[in-house]
Short mmCIF file of N, CA, C and O in Angstrom, two decimals:
data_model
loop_
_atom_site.label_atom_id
_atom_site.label_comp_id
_atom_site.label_asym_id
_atom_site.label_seq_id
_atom_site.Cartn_x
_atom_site.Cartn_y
_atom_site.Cartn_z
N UNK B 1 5.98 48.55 17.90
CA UNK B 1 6.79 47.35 17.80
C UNK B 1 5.92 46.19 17.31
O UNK B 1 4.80 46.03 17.79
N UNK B 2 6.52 45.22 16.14
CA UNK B 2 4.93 44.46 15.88
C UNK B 2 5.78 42.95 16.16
O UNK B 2 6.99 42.79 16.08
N UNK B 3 4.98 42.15 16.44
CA UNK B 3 4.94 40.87 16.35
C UNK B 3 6.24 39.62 15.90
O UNK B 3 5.99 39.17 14.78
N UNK B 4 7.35 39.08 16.42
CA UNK B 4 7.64 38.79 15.55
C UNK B 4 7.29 37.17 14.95
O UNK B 4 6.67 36.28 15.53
N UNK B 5 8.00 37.14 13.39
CA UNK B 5 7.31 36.31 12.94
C UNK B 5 7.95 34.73 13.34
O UNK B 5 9.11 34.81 13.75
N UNK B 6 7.55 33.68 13.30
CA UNK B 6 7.64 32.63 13.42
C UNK B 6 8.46 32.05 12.49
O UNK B 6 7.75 31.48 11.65
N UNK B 7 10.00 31.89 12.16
CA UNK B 7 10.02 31.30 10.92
C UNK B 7 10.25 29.69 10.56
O UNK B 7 10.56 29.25 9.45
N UNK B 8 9.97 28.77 11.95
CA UNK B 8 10.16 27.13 11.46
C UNK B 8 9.87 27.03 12.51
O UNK B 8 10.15 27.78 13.45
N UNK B 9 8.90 25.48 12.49
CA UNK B 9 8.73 24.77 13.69
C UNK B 9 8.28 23.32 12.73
O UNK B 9 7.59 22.96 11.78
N UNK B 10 9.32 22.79 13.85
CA UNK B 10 9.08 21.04 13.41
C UNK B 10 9.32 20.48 14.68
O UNK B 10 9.87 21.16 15.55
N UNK B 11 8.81 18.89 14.96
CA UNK B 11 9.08 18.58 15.93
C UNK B 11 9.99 18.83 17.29
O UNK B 11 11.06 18.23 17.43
N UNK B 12 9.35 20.00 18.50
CA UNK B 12 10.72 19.52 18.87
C UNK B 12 11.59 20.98 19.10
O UNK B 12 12.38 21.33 19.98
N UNK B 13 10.97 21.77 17.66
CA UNK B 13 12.01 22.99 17.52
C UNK B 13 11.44 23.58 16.65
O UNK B 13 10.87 23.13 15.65
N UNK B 14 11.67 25.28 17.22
CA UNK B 14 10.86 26.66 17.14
C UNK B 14 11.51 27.35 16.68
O UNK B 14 12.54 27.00 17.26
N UNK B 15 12.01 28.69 15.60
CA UNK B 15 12.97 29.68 15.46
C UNK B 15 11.83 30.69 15.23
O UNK B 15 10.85 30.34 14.57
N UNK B 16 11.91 31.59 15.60
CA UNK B 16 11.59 33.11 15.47
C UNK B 16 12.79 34.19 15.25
O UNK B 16 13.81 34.50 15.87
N UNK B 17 12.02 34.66 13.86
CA UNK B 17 13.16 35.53 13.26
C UNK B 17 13.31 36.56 14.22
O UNK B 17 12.61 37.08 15.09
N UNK B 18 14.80 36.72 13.65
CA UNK B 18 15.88 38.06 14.48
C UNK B 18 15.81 37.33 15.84
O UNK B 18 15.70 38.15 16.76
N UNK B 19 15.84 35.78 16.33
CA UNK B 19 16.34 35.29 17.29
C UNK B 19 17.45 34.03 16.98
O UNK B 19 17.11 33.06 16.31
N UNK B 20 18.60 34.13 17.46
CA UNK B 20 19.44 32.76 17.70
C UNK B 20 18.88 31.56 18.31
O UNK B 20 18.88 30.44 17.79
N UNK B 21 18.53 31.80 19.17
CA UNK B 21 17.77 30.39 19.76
C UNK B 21 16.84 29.87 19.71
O UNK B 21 15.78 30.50 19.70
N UNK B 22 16.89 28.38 19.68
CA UNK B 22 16.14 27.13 18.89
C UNK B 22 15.26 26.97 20.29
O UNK B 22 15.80 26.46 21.27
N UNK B 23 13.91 27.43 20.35
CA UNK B 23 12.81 27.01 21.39
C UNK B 23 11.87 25.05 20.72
O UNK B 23 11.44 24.42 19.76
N UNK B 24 12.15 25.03 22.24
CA UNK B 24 10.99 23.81 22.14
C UNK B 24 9.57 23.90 22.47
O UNK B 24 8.65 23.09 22.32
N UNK B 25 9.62 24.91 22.88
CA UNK B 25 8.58 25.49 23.24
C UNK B 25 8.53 27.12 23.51
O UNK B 25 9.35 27.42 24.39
N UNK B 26 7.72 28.38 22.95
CA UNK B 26 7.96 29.56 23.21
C UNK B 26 6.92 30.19 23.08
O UNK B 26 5.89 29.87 22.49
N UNK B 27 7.21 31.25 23.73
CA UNK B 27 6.31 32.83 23.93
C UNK B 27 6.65 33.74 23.04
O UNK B 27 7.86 33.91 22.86
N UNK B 28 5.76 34.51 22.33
CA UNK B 28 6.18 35.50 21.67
C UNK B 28 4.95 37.12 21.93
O UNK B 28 3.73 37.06 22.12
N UNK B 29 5.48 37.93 21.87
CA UNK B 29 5.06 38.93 21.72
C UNK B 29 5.48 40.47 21.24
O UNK B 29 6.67 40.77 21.33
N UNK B 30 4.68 41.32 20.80
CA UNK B 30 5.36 42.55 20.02
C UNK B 30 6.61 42.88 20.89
O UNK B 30 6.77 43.31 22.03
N UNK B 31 7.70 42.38 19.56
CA UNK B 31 9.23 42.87 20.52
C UNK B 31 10.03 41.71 21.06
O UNK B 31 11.15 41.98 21.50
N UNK B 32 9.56 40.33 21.09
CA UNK B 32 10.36 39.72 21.44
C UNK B 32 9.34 38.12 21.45
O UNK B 32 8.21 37.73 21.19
N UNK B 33 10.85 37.56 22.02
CA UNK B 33 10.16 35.92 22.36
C UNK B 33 10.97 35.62 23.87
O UNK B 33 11.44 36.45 24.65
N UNK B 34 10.96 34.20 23.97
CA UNK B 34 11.47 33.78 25.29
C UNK B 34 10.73 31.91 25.11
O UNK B 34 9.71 31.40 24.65
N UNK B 35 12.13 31.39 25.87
CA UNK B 35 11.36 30.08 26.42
C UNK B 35 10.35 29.85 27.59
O UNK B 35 10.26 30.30 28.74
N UNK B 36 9.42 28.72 26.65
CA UNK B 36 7.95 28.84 27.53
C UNK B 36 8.64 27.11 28.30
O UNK B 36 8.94 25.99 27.89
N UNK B 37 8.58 28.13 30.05
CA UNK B 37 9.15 27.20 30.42
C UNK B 37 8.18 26.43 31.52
O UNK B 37 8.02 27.03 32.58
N UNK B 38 7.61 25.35 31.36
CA UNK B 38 6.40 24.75 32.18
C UNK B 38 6.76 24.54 33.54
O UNK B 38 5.96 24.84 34.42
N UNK B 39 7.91 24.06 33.82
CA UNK B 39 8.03 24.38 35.29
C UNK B 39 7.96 26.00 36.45
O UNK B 39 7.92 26.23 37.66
N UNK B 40 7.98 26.65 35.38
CA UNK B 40 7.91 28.03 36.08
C UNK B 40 6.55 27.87 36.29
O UNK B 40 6.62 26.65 36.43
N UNK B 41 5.67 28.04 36.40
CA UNK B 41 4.42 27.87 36.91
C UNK B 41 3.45 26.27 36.83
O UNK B 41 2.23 26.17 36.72
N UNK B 42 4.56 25.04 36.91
CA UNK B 42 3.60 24.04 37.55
C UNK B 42 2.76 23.42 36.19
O UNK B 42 2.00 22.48 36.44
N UNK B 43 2.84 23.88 34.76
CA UNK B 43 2.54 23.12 34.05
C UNK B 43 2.69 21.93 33.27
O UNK B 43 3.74 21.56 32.74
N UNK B 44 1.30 21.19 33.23
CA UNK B 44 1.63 20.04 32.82
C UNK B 44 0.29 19.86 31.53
O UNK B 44 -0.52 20.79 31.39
N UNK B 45 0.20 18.77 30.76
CA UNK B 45 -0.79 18.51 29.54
C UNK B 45 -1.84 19.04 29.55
O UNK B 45 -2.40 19.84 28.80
N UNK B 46 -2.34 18.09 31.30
CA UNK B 46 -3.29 18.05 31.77
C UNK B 46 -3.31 18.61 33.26
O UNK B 46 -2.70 17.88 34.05
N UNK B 47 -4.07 20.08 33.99
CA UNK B 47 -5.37 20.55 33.16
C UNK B 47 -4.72 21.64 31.96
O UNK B 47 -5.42 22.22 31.12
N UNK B 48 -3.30 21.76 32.08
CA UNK B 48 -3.01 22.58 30.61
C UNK B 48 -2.24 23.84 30.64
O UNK B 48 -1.07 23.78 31.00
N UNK B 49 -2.77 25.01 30.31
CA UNK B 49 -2.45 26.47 30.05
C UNK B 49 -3.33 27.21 31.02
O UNK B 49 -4.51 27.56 30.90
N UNK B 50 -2.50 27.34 31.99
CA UNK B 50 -2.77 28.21 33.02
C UNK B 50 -2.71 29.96 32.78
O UNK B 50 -1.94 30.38 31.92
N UNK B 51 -3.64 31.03 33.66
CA UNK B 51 -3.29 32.00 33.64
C UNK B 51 -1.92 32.60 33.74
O UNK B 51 -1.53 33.50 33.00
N UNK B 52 -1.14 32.01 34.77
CA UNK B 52 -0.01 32.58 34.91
C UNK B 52 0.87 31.81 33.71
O UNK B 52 2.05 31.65 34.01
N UNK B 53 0.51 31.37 32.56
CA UNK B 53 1.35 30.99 31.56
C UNK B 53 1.15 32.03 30.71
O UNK B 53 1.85 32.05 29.70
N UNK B 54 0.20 33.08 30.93
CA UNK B 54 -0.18 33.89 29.90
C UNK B 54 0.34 35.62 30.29
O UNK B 54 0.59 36.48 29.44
N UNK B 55 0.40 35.77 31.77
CA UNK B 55 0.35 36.87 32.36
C UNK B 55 1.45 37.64 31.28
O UNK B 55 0.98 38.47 30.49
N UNK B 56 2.44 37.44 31.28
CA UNK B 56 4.29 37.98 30.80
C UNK B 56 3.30 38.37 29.61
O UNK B 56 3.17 39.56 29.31
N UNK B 57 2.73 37.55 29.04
CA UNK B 57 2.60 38.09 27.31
C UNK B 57 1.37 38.89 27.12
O UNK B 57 1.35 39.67 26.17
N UNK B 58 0.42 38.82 27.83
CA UNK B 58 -0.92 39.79 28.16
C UNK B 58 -0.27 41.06 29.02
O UNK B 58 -0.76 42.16 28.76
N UNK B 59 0.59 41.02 29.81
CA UNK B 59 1.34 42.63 30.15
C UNK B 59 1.85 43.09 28.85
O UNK B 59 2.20 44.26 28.94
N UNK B 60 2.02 42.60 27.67
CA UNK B 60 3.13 43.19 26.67
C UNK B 60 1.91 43.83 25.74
O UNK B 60 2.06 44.17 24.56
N UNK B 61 0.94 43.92 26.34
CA UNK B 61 -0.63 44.29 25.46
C UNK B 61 -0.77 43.83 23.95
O UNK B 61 -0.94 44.45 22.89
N UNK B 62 -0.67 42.87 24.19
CA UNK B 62 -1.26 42.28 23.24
C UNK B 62 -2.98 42.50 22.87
O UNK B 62 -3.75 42.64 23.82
N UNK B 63 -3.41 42.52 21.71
CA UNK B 63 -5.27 42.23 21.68
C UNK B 63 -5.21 41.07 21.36
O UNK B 63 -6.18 40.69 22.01
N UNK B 64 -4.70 39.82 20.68
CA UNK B 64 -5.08 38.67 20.36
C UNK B 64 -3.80 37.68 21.35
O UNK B 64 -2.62 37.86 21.63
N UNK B 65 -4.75 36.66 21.62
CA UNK B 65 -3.24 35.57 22.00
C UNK B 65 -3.42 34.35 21.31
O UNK B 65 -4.50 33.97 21.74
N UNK B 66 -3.02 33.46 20.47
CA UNK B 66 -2.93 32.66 20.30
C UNK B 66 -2.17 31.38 20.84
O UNK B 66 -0.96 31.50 20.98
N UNK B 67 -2.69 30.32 21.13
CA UNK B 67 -2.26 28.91 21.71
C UNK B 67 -2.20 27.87 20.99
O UNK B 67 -3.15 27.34 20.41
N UNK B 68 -0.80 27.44 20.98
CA UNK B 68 -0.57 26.12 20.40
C UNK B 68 -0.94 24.69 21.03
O UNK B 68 -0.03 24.55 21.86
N UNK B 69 -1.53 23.84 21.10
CA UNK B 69 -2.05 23.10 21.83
C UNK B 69 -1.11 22.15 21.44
O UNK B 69 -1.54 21.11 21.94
N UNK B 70 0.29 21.79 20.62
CA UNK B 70 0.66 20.94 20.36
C UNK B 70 0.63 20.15 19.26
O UNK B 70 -0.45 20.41 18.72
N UNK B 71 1.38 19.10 18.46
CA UNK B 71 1.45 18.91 16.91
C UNK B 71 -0.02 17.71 17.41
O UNK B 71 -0.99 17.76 16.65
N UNK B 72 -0.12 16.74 18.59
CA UNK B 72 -1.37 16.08 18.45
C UNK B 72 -2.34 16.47 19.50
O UNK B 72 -3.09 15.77 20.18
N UNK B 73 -2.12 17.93 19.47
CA UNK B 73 -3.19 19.10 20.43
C UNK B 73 -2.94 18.11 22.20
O UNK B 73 -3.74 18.25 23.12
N UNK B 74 -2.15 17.53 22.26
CA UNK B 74 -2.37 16.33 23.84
C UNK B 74 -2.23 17.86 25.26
O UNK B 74 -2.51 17.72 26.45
N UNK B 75 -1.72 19.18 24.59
CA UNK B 75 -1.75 20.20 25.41
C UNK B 75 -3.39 20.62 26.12
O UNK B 75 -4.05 21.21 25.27
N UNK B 76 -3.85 20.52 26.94
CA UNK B 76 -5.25 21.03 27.30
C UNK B 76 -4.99 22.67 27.51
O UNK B 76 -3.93 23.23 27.77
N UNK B 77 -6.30 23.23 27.32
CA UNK B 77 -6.96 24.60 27.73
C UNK B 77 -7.92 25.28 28.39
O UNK B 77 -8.71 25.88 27.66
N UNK B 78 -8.02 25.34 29.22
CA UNK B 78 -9.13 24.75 30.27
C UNK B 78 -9.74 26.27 30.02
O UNK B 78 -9.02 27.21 29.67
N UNK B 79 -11.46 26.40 30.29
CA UNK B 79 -12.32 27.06 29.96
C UNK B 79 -11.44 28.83 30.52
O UNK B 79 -11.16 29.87 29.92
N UNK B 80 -11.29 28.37 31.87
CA UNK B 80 -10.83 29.09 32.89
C UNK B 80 -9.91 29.93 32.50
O UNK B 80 -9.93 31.12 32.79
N UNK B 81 -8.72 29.21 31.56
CA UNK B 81 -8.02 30.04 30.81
C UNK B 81 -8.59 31.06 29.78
O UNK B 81 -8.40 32.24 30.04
N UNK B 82 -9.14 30.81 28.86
CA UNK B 82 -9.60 31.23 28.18
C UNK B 82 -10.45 32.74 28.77
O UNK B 82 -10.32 33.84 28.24
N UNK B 83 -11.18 32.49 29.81
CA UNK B 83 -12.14 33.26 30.17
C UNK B 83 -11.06 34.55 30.86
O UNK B 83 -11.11 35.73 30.52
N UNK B 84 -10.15 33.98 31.84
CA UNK B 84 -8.97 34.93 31.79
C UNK B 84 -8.83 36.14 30.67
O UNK B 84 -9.12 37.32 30.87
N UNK B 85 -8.26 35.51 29.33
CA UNK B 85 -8.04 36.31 28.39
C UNK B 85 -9.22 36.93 28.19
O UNK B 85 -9.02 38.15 28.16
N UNK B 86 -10.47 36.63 28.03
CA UNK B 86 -11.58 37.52 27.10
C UNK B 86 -11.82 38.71 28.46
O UNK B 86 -12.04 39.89 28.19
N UNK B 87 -11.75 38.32 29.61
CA UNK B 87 -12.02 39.44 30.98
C UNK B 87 -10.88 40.07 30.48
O UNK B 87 -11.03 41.21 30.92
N UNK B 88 -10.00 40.07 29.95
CA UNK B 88 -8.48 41.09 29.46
C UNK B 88 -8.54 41.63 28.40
O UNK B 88 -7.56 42.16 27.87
N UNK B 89 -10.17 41.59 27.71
CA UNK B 89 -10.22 42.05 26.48
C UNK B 89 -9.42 41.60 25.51
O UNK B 89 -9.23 42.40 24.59
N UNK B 90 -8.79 40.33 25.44
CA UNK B 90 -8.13 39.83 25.05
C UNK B 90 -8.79 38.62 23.55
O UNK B 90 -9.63 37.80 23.92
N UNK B 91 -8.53 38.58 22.58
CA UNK B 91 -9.33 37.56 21.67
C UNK B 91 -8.35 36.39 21.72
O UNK B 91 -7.12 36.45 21.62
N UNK B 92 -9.37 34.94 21.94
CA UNK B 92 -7.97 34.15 22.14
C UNK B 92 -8.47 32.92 20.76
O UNK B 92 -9.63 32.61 20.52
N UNK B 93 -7.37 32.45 20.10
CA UNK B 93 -7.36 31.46 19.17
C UNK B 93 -6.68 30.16 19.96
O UNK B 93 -5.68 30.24 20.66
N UNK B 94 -7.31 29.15 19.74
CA UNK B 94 -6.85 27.96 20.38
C UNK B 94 -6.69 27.10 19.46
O UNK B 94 -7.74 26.82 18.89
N UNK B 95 -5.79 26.57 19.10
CA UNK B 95 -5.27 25.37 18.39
C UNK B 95 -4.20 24.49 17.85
O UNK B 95 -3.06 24.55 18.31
N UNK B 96 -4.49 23.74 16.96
CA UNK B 96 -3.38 22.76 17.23
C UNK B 96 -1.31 23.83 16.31
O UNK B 96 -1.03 24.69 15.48
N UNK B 97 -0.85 23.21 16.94
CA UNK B 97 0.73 23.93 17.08
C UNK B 97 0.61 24.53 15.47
O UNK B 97 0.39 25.71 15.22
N UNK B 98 0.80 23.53 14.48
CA UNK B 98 1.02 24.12 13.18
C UNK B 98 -0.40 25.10 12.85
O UNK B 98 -0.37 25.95 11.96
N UNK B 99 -1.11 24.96 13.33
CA UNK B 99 -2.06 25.73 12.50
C UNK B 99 -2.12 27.33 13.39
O UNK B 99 -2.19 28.48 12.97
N UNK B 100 -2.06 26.89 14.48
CA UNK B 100 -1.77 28.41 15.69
C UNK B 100 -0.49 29.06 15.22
O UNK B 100 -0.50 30.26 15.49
N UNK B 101 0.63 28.65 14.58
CA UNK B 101 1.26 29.16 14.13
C UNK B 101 1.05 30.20 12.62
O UNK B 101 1.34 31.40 12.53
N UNK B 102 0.45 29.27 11.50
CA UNK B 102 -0.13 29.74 10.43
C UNK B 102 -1.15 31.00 11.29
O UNK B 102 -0.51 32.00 10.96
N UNK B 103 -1.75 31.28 11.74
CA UNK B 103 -2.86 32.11 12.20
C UNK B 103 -1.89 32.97 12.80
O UNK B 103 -1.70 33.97 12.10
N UNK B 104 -1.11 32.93 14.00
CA UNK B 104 0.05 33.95 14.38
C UNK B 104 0.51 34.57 13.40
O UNK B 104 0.20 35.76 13.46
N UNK B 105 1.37 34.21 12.14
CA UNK B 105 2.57 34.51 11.56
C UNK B 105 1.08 35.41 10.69
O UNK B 105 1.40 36.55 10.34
N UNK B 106 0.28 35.20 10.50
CA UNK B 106 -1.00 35.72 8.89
C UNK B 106 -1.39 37.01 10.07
O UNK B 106 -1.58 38.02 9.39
N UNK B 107 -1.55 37.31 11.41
CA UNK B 107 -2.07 38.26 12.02
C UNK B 107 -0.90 39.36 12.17
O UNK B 107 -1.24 40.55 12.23
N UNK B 108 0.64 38.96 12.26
CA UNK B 108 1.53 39.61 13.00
C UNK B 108 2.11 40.42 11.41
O UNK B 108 2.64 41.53 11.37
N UNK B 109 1.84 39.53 10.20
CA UNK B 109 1.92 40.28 9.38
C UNK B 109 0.57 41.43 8.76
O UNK B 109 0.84 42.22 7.86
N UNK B 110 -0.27 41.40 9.13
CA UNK B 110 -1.55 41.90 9.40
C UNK B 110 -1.14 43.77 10.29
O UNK B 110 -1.75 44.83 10.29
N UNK B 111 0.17 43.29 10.91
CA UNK B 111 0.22 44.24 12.02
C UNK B 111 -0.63 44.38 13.46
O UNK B 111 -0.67 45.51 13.95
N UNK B 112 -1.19 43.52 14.02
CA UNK B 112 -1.92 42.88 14.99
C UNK B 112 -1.16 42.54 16.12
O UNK B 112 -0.43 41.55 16.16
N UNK B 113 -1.36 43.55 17.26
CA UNK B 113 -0.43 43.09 18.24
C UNK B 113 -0.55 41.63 18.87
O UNK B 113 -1.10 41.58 19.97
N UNK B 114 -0.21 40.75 18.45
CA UNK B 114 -0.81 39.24 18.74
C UNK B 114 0.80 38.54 19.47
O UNK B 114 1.96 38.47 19.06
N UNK B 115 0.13 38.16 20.64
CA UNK B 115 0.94 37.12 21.18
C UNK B 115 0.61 35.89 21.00
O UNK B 115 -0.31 35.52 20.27
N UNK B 116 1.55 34.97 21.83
CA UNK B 116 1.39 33.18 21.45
C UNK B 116 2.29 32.72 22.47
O UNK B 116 3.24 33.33 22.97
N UNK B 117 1.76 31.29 22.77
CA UNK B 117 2.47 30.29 23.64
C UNK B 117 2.10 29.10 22.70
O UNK B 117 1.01 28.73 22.25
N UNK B 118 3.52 28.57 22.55
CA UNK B 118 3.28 27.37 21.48
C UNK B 118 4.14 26.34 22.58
O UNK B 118 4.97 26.62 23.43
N UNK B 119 3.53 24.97 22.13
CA UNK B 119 3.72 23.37 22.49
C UNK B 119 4.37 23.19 21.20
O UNK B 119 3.90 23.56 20.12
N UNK B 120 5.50 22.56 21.39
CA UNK B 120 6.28 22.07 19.62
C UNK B 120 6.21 20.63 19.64
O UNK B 120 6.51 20.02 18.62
N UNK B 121 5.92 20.12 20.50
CA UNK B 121 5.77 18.42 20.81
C UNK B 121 4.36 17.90 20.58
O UNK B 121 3.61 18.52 19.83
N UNK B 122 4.00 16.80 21.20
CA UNK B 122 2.87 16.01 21.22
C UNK B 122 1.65 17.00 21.63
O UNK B 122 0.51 16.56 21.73
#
């Protein structure tokens, strides 16, 4: 099952092909997406992207995850996270929303089981 692709994000709002619904924020991984919803686990800017923001999409075995930090990156990523993923054998890309996207959509067509949690806002 590979990746799917990303096809628009502008302020605000996310579509991933072969989905109807407009995310403001989302998860994706081989086989599907879903809204990335920050109150389910207590997130906020600051300290950021928590493990349990990642767990759902690191069970879907992913090898790469990529993170959107947001269109003016104001999303944090705290070391802790990160170190999470690489103990999961996991390779993680961190950066800002449009460009974590460009790097998602260039790997998933690659065939790269690559997940993502994107910020579509600030």
């Amino acid at each position: 099952m590979s990746s799917p692709e990303i096809a628009s994000l502008s302020w605000g709002q996310m579509k991933v092909k072969g989905c109807s619904t407009t995310y403001k924020d989302c998860k994706v991984w081989p086989g599907g997406s879903r809204t990335w919803d920050w109150r389910e686990t207590g997130t906020n800017h600051s300290p950021g992207v928590q493990p349990a923001d990642l767990e759902e999409v690191v069970k879907k075995g992913v090898k790469t995850m990529v993170i959107g930090r947001g269109m003016s990156e104001a999303l944090q990523v705290p070391p802790s996270t990160v170190d999470y993923l690489k103990k999961n054998g996991i390779d993680v890309l961190v950066l800002q929303t449009e460009k974590a996207v460009e790097e998602y959509n260039a790997l998933a067509a690659q065939g790269v089981r690559v997940g993502g949690v994107f910020h579509s806002t600030c």
